[in-house]
Coordinates of C-alpha atoms in Angstrom, one line a residue:
M1 CA -0.2 -0.2 -0.1
E2 CA 2.7 2.3 0.8
N3 CA 4.2 1.6 -2.8
L4 CA 1.0 2.5 -4.2
A5 CA 0.8 5.6 -2.3
T6 CA 4.4 6.7 -3.3
R7 CA 3.6 6.0 -6.7
L8 CA 0.4 8.0 -6.9
K9 CA 2.0 10.9 -5.3
E10 CA 4.4 10.8 -7.8
L11 CA 2.3 10.5 -11.0
C12 CA -0.2 12.7 -9.5
H13 CA 2.3 15.6 -8.6
N14 CA 4.0 15.4 -12.0
K15 CA 0.5 15.3 -13.8
D16 CA 1.9 12.3 -15.7
D17 CA -1.5 11.1 -17.2
E18 CA 0.1 8.1 -19.5
G19 CA 1.7 7.2 -16.1
L20 CA -1.7 7.1 -14.3
K21 CA -3.3 5.2 -17.0
T22 CA -0.6 2.5 -16.8
L23 CA -1.3 2.3 -13.1
A24 CA -4.8 2.0 -13.3
L25 CA -4.5 -1.0 -15.9
E26 CA -2.0 -2.7 -13.7
L27 CA -4.5 -2.4 -10.7
G28 CA -7.2 -4.1 -12.7
Y29 CA -9.4 -1.1 -13.8
T30 CA -10.9 -1.2 -17.4
E31 CA -11.2 2.4 -18.3
A32 CA -7.7 3.7 -18.0
G33 CA -8.5 7.2 -19.3
K34 CA -11.5 7.8 -16.8
T35 CA -9.9 6.5 -13.8
M36 CA -6.6 8.5 -14.6
A37 CA -9.0 11.6 -14.2
N38 CA -10.4 10.1 -11.3
F39 CA -7.0 9.5 -9.6
S40 CA -6.2 13.3 -10.4
A41 CA -9.2 14.5 -9.1
L42 CA -9.4 13.0 -5.9
S43 CA -5.7 13.5 -5.2
D44 CA -6.4 17.2 -5.4
F45 CA -9.5 17.0 -3.4
F46 CA -8.1 14.9 -0.6
G47 CA -4.5 16.0 -0.7
C48 CA -3.7 12.7 0.5
E49 CA -2.3 9.8 -1.5
E50 CA -2.0 7.4 1.1
L51 CA -6.1 7.5 1.4
L52 CA -6.5 7.7 -2.4
A53 CA -4.6 4.5 -2.3
Q54 CA -6.5 2.7 -0.1
L55 CA -9.4 3.8 -2.2
A56 CA -8.3 2.5 -5.1
M57 CA -7.7 -1.1 -3.7
S58 CA -11.1 -1.0 -2.0
A59 CA -12.9 0.1 -5.2
L60 CA -11.6 -3.0 -7.0
A61 CA -14.2 -5.2 -4.8
T62 CA -17.2 -3.3 -5.7
A63 CA -19.5 -4.4 -8.4
D64 CA -17.8 -1.8 -11.0
P65 CA -14.5 -0.3 -9.8
D66 CA -14.0 2.2 -12.4
Q67 CA -17.8 3.7 -11.9
A68 CA -17.1 3.4 -8.0
L69 CA -14.1 5.9 -8.1
N70 CA -16.0 8.0 -11.0
N71 CA -19.2 8.5 -8.7
L72 CA -16.9 9.4 -5.6
E73 CA -15.2 11.9 -7.6
R74 CA -19.0 13.1 -8.5
L75 CA -19.7 12.9 -5.1
S76 CA -16.7 15.2 -3.9
N77 CA -18.6 18.0 -5.9
S78 CA -21.4 17.8 -3.3
I79 CA -19.9 16.9 -0.3
S80 CA -17.0 18.6 1.4
A81 CA -13.8 17.1 2.1
E82 CA -14.0 17.4 5.7
D83 CA -17.5 15.3 5.8
L84 CA -16.1 12.8 3.3
R85 CA -12.8 12.1 4.8
P86 CA -14.0 10.8 8.4
T87 CA -16.4 8.3 6.3
L88 CA -13.6 7.0 4.3
T89 CA -11.3 6.6 6.7
D90 CA -13.7 4.3 8.4
S91 CA -13.1 0.9 7.0
T92 CA -16.9 -0.2 7.4
R93 CA -18.2 3.1 5.9
Q94 CA -15.6 3.4 3.6
K95 CA -16.8 -0.1 2.1
Q96 CA -20.3 0.6 2.4
L97 CA -20.2 3.8 0.5
L98 CA -18.0 2.4 -2.4
T99 CA -20.4 -0.8 -2.9
V100 CA -23.1 1.7 -3.3
L101 CA -21.0 4.3 -5.6
G102 CA -20.2 1.1 -7.7
A103 CA -23.5 -0.7 -8.0
S104 CA -26.0 2.2 -8.8
Q105 CA -25.8 5.3 -11.0
F106 CA -29.3 6.2 -9.4
L107 CA -28.4 6.0 -5.8
T108 CA -25.4 8.3 -6.7
G109 CA -27.6 10.6 -8.2
I110 CA -29.5 11.0 -4.8
L111 CA -26.4 11.4 -2.8
C112 CA -25.2 13.9 -4.9
R113 CA -28.7 15.7 -5.3
D114 CA -28.6 17.0 -1.6
K115 CA -25.9 16.5 0.9
S116 CA -28.3 16.0 3.6
F117 CA -28.8 12.2 2.0
F118 CA -25.4 11.7 2.4
Q119 CA -25.4 12.9 6.2
N120 CA -28.4 11.1 7.0
L121 CA -27.2 7.7 5.2
I122 CA -23.7 7.7 6.5
I123 CA -23.2 10.3 9.4
K124 CA -26.1 9.9 11.2
S125 CA -25.8 6.0 10.6
E126 CA -29.2 5.3 9.1
I127 CA -27.7 2.7 6.7
D128 CA -27.5 0.6 10.2
L129 CA -31.3 1.3 10.9
R130 CA -34.2 -0.9 10.2
K131 CA -37.4 1.3 10.3
T132 CA -41.1 -0.2 11.2
E133 CA -44.1 1.3 9.3
E134 CA -44.8 3.0 12.5
M135 CA -41.5 5.0 12.4
M136 CA -41.8 5.8 8.8
I137 CA -45.3 7.2 9.6
S138 CA -43.8 9.3 12.7
E139 CA -41.3 10.8 10.4
L140 CA -43.8 11.6 7.7
R141 CA -45.8 13.6 10.1
K142 CA -42.9 15.6 11.7
A143 CA -41.5 16.5 7.7
I144 CA -45.0 17.1 6.4
S145 CA -47.4 19.7 8.0
E146 CA -51.3 19.4 7.3
Q147 CA -50.9 23.3 6.2
V148 CA -49.2 22.5 3.3
T149 CA -50.4 23.1 0.0
F150 CA -51.2 19.8 -2.3
E151 CA -48.0 20.7 -4.6
E152 CA -46.1 20.6 -1.4
L153 CA -47.1 17.6 -0.4
Q154 CA -46.2 15.9 -3.7
T155 CA -42.8 17.3 -3.3
L156 CA -42.2 16.2 0.3
L157 CA -43.4 12.8 -0.1
R158 CA -41.1 12.4 -3.2
R159 CA -38.1 13.7 -1.0
Y160 CA -39.0 11.2 1.6
K161 CA -39.2 8.3 -0.9
C162 CA -35.5 9.2 -2.1
Q163 CA -34.2 8.9 1.4
E164 CA -35.8 6.1 2.2
I165 CA -34.9 4.2 -1.2
L166 CA -31.4 5.1 -0.7
R167 CA -31.4 3.6 2.7
I168 CA -33.1 0.6 1.8
S169 CA -31.0 -0.3 -1.3
S170 CA -27.7 0.8 0.7
R171 CA -28.8 -2.2 3.5
D172 CA -29.6 -4.5 0.6
L173 CA -26.1 -3.9 -1.6
N174 CA -24.2 -4.2 1.6
G175 CA -25.8 -7.4 2.6
I176 CA -27.1 -5.8 5.7
A177 CA -30.9 -6.8 5.4
D178 CA -32.0 -9.8 3.9
L179 CA -34.6 -10.1 1.0
V180 CA -37.7 -10.4 3.6
E181 CA -36.6 -7.6 5.3
V182 CA -36.0 -5.2 2.2
T183 CA -39.3 -6.4 0.5
D184 CA -41.1 -5.5 4.1
E185 CA -39.6 -2.1 4.6
L186 CA -40.6 -1.4 0.7
S187 CA -44.1 -2.2 1.5
S188 CA -44.0 -0.4 4.9
L189 CA -42.7 2.8 3.0
A190 CA -45.7 2.8 0.4
A191 CA -48.3 2.2 3.5
A192 CA -46.6 5.2 5.3
T193 CA -46.5 7.7 2.3
L194 CA -50.2 6.5 1.5
Q195 CA -51.1 7.2 5.4
R196 CA -49.5 10.7 5.3
A197 CA -51.1 11.3 1.7
Y198 CA -54.7 10.3 2.6
E199 CA -54.2 12.7 6.1
V200 CA -53.0 15.9 4.6
S201 CA -55.6 15.2 1.5
D202 CA -58.3 14.7 3.8
F203 CA -57.6 18.0 5.8
I204 CA -57.2 20.0 2.5
L205 CA -60.7 18.5 1.5
K206 CA -62.2 19.7 5.0
K207 CA -61.2 23.2 4.4
E208 CA -63.0 23.4 1.6
F209 CA -66.2 21.1 1.9
G210 CA -66.5 20.6 5.4
R211 CA -66.4 17.0 7.0
P212 CA -68.3 13.9 5.5
M213 CA -70.7 12.9 7.8
V214 CA -73.4 10.1 7.5
T215 CA -76.3 8.8 9.0
A216 CA -77.8 4.9 8.9
N217 CA -81.5 6.4 9.6
E218 CA -83.2 9.7 10.0
D219 CA -83.6 8.8 13.9
E220 CA -79.6 8.5 14.1
E221 CA -77.2 11.5 15.1
A222 CA -74.7 12.1 12.2
K223 CA -71.1 10.8 12.4
E224 CA -68.0 11.3 10.2
A225 CA -67.2 8.5 7.5
E226 CA -64.6 6.9 7.4
F227 CA -62.1 5.7 4.7
T228 CA -59.6 3.0 4.0
V229 CA -57.2 1.9 1.3
F230 CA -56.6 -1.7 0.4
G231 CA -53.4 -3.0 -0.8
M232 CA -53.7 -5.7 -3.2
G233 CA -51.1 -8.3 -4.5
K234 CA -47.4 -8.1 -3.9
F235 CA -48.4 -4.8 -1.6
G236 CA -50.9 -6.8 0.3
G237 CA -48.3 -9.5 1.2
R238 CA -45.6 -7.1 1.8
E239 CA -43.7 -8.3 -1.2
L240 CA -43.0 -5.1 -3.1
N241 CA -39.8 -4.9 -4.8
F242 CA -37.9 -1.6 -5.9
S243 CA -40.0 -1.7 -9.3
S244 CA -43.2 -2.5 -8.1
D245 CA -46.4 -0.6 -8.7
I246 CA -49.2 -0.7 -6.2
D247 CA -52.2 -2.0 -6.5
L248 CA -55.2 -0.2 -4.5
I249 CA -58.9 -0.1 -3.8
Y250 CA -60.3 2.6 -2.0
F251 CA -63.4 2.2 0.2
Y252 CA -65.5 4.5 2.6
S253 CA -68.5 3.6 5.0
S254 CA -71.5 4.8 3.8
E255 CA -72.9 7.2 1.1
K256 CA -76.0 8.2 2.9
G257 CA -75.0 12.2 3.9
K258 CA -73.3 15.0 2.8
T259 CA -70.4 17.4 4.1
T260 CA -71.1 19.8 6.4
G261 CA -69.4 22.5 4.2
I262 CA -68.1 25.6 5.3
D263 CA -69.2 29.0 6.9
G264 CA -70.4 31.1 4.0
P265 CA -70.4 35.1 4.3
L266 CA -74.1 35.1 5.4
G267 CA -73.3 32.6 8.2
T268 CA -75.0 29.7 6.4
P269 CA -72.9 26.7 5.3
I270 CA -71.6 26.4 1.8
N271 CA -69.7 24.0 -0.3
Q272 CA -72.2 21.3 0.8
I273 CA -71.6 18.0 -1.1
P274 CA -72.4 14.4 -1.3
V275 CA -70.5 12.0 0.6
H276 CA -69.8 9.9 -2.4
N277 CA -68.3 13.1 -4.6
Y278 CA -65.9 13.9 -1.3
F279 CA -64.4 10.4 -1.2
I280 CA -64.2 10.4 -5.2
K281 CA -62.1 13.7 -4.6
L282 CA -60.2 12.1 -1.9
S283 CA -59.3 9.1 -3.9
D284 CA -58.1 11.2 -6.6
M285 CA -56.1 13.4 -4.6
V286 CA -54.6 10.1 -2.8
S287 CA -53.5 8.8 -6.2
K288 CA -52.1 11.6 -7.4
A289 CA -49.8 12.3 -4.3
I290 CA -48.5 9.1 -4.6
G291 CA -48.2 8.2 -8.4
Q292 CA -48.6 11.5 -10.5
V293 CA -45.1 12.2 -12.0
T294 CA -44.0 15.7 -11.3
A295 CA -40.7 17.1 -11.5
D296 CA -39.6 15.4 -8.7
G297 CA -40.9 12.0 -10.2
F298 CA -43.2 9.8 -8.5
V299 CA -43.6 7.9 -5.2
F300 CA -45.0 4.6 -6.5
R301 CA -46.9 4.1 -9.6
V302 CA -50.6 3.8 -8.6
D303 CA -52.9 0.8 -10.3
L304 CA -56.6 1.1 -9.4
R305 CA -57.9 -1.7 -12.1
L306 CA -58.4 -4.3 -9.2
R307 CA -61.2 -2.3 -8.0
P308 CA -65.0 -3.6 -8.2
E309 CA -65.9 -3.5 -12.1
G310 CA -62.5 -2.5 -12.9
N311 CA -61.8 0.7 -14.9
S312 CA -65.5 1.4 -15.4
G313 CA -66.3 1.1 -11.5
E314 CA -66.0 4.3 -9.2
M315 CA -62.8 5.3 -8.1
A316 CA -64.2 4.6 -4.5
Q317 CA -66.8 2.3 -3.1
P318 CA -69.2 2.2 -0.6
A319 CA -68.5 -0.4 2.0
E320 CA -71.8 -2.5 1.9
N321 CA -72.2 -1.8 -2.1
A322 CA -68.7 -3.2 -2.6
I323 CA -69.6 -6.6 -0.2
L324 CA -73.0 -6.6 -2.3
Y325 CA -71.0 -6.7 -5.5
Y326 CA -68.3 -9.5 -4.5
E327 CA -71.3 -11.7 -3.0
S328 CA -73.5 -11.4 -6.3
W329 CA -71.2 -10.6 -9.1
G330 CA -67.4 -11.1 -7.8
Q331 CA -65.4 -13.3 -10.3
S332 CA -62.7 -16.2 -9.3
W333 CA -59.8 -13.7 -10.1
E334 CA -61.4 -11.2 -7.7
R335 CA -61.6 -13.9 -5.4
S336 CA -57.9 -14.7 -5.9
A337 CA -56.6 -11.0 -5.8
L338 CA -58.6 -10.4 -2.3
I339 CA -56.3 -13.3 -0.7
K340 CA -53.3 -11.0 0.0
A341 CA -55.8 -7.7 0.3
R342 CA -55.1 -5.9 4.0
P343 CA -56.1 -2.3 4.8
V344 CA -52.6 -0.4 4.4
A345 CA -53.9 3.3 5.2
G346 CA -57.0 5.2 6.7
S347 CA -59.0 3.7 8.8
M348 CA -57.9 -0.1 10.1
K349 CA -61.5 -0.9 11.7
L350 CA -63.4 -0.3 8.5
G351 CA -60.9 -2.1 6.4
N352 CA -60.8 -5.1 8.8
Y353 CA -64.7 -5.0 9.1
I354 CA -64.7 -5.5 5.1
L355 CA -62.2 -8.1 4.9
Q356 CA -64.4 -9.8 7.7
E357 CA -67.7 -9.6 5.7
L358 CA -65.7 -10.9 2.5
E359 CA -64.5 -14.1 4.3
P360 CA -67.2 -16.3 2.7
F361 CA -66.7 -15.0 -0.8
I362 CA -63.0 -15.2 -0.5
Y363 CA -62.4 -18.7 1.2
R364 CA -65.4 -20.8 -0.4
R365 CA -66.5 -24.0 1.6
H366 CA -66.8 -25.8 -1.5
L367 CA -65.3 -25.8 -5.0
D368 CA -67.7 -26.6 -7.9
Y369 CA -66.3 -27.5 -11.5
A370 CA -66.7 -24.2 -13.0
M371 CA -64.5 -22.9 -10.2
V372 CA -61.8 -25.6 -11.0
E373 CA -62.0 -24.4 -14.7
D374 CA -61.6 -20.9 -13.9
I375 CA -58.6 -21.7 -12.0
K376 CA -57.1 -23.6 -14.6
G377 CA -57.8 -20.7 -17.1
M378 CA -56.1 -18.3 -14.8
K379 CA -53.0 -20.3 -14.5
Q380 CA -52.9 -20.8 -18.3
K381 CA -53.2 -17.1 -18.9
I382 CA -50.4 -16.6 -16.2
V383 CA -48.0 -19.4 -17.9
G384 CA -48.9 -17.7 -21.3
S385 CA -47.7 -14.2 -20.4
S386 CA -44.5 -15.8 -18.6
V387 CA -43.7 -17.3 -22.0
K388 CA -44.2 -14.1 -24.0
K389 CA -42.1 -12.1 -21.6
A390 CA -39.3 -14.6 -21.8
C391 CA -39.5 -14.4 -25.7
R392 CA -39.5 -11.2 -25.6
R393 CA -36.4 -10.8 -23.4
A394 CA -34.6 -13.2 -25.6
G395 CA -35.3 -11.3 -28.8
K396 CA -37.8 -13.7 -30.3
P397 CA -41.1 -12.2 -30.0
D398 CA -42.6 -14.7 -32.5
C399 CA -41.2 -17.7 -30.4
C400 CA -44.7 -18.5 -28.7
M401 CA -46.6 -17.6 -31.6

């Protein structure tokens, strides 16, 4: 290591580009020109060839050594030497950071975007931390006030998503978290962002339309309607991966009522709307808060096609209407889709009530021949879809025709 440091010091001091290229190739780097420029830039940045020699050797153990050094040089344009040096002189942190830089341009981009991402991940040691859904919700409530505008909500949710994707990915790449933990945390991130999106969107709508109030009959006192979000498929099963979209269904407790409105100029309520309209607006806002593409990207892609009646159905469904739909017209694929369903945001009480009522539909006591044929048909479609995808990946789109 001392000989390497001495050689780097001499070559960098003399601005010997050809010598640096030769050294890079000798060490095992493949992009000699790029690595030569990185050696020179990092030597100027740190002013310490002993540290540079350590980095040159450590980077060789990453997925892409040339990329690791190049991305470290990129990071040096965003993080000061005073902040980077303690990280890189700690063998554990050095290995963790270089592993991330050598594996992902996307994660490097997040680190370079805002120095607070680097500080949280490395200096504050969030890379060592496993977060529960409750922890994420608590952080989001502190970071995002109910008083923000909808556009600010979108921006802040996307910022939090970047912070957490960086942490979860870094733990995954460094072998700190196993597959079960990674998919669980990704699912928790989706649920936590949905919960805060619901809370803030609901607050915004109440300021405009008042509270959504419902009554079972005329003799009962009105009470505030409840809203719940179901996660389906991989999301419901806590199996999200880094590229997953989230399948959602929105339900609310009852459509028998209207909002309280807000005080008008003459002291009488204005902006009263039917409860159904309120929850359609709320569902649309939650979907856009999470899934709409903005200048900051999106949190998760949102898919609502699993709701009752699919694309032709209402975005949000009253609980009793949904239960009646499944019991009367529910198809086999909908029964299968509901096996992994769970409430992920909003009222857990309402969500669990709906699931309890749907149990006889989801888990039938007996199978008839029609049901068996439906299951076989679904299986054949899954296999056919897998074969087509495999053919396209192999560059043979007609191989399964």
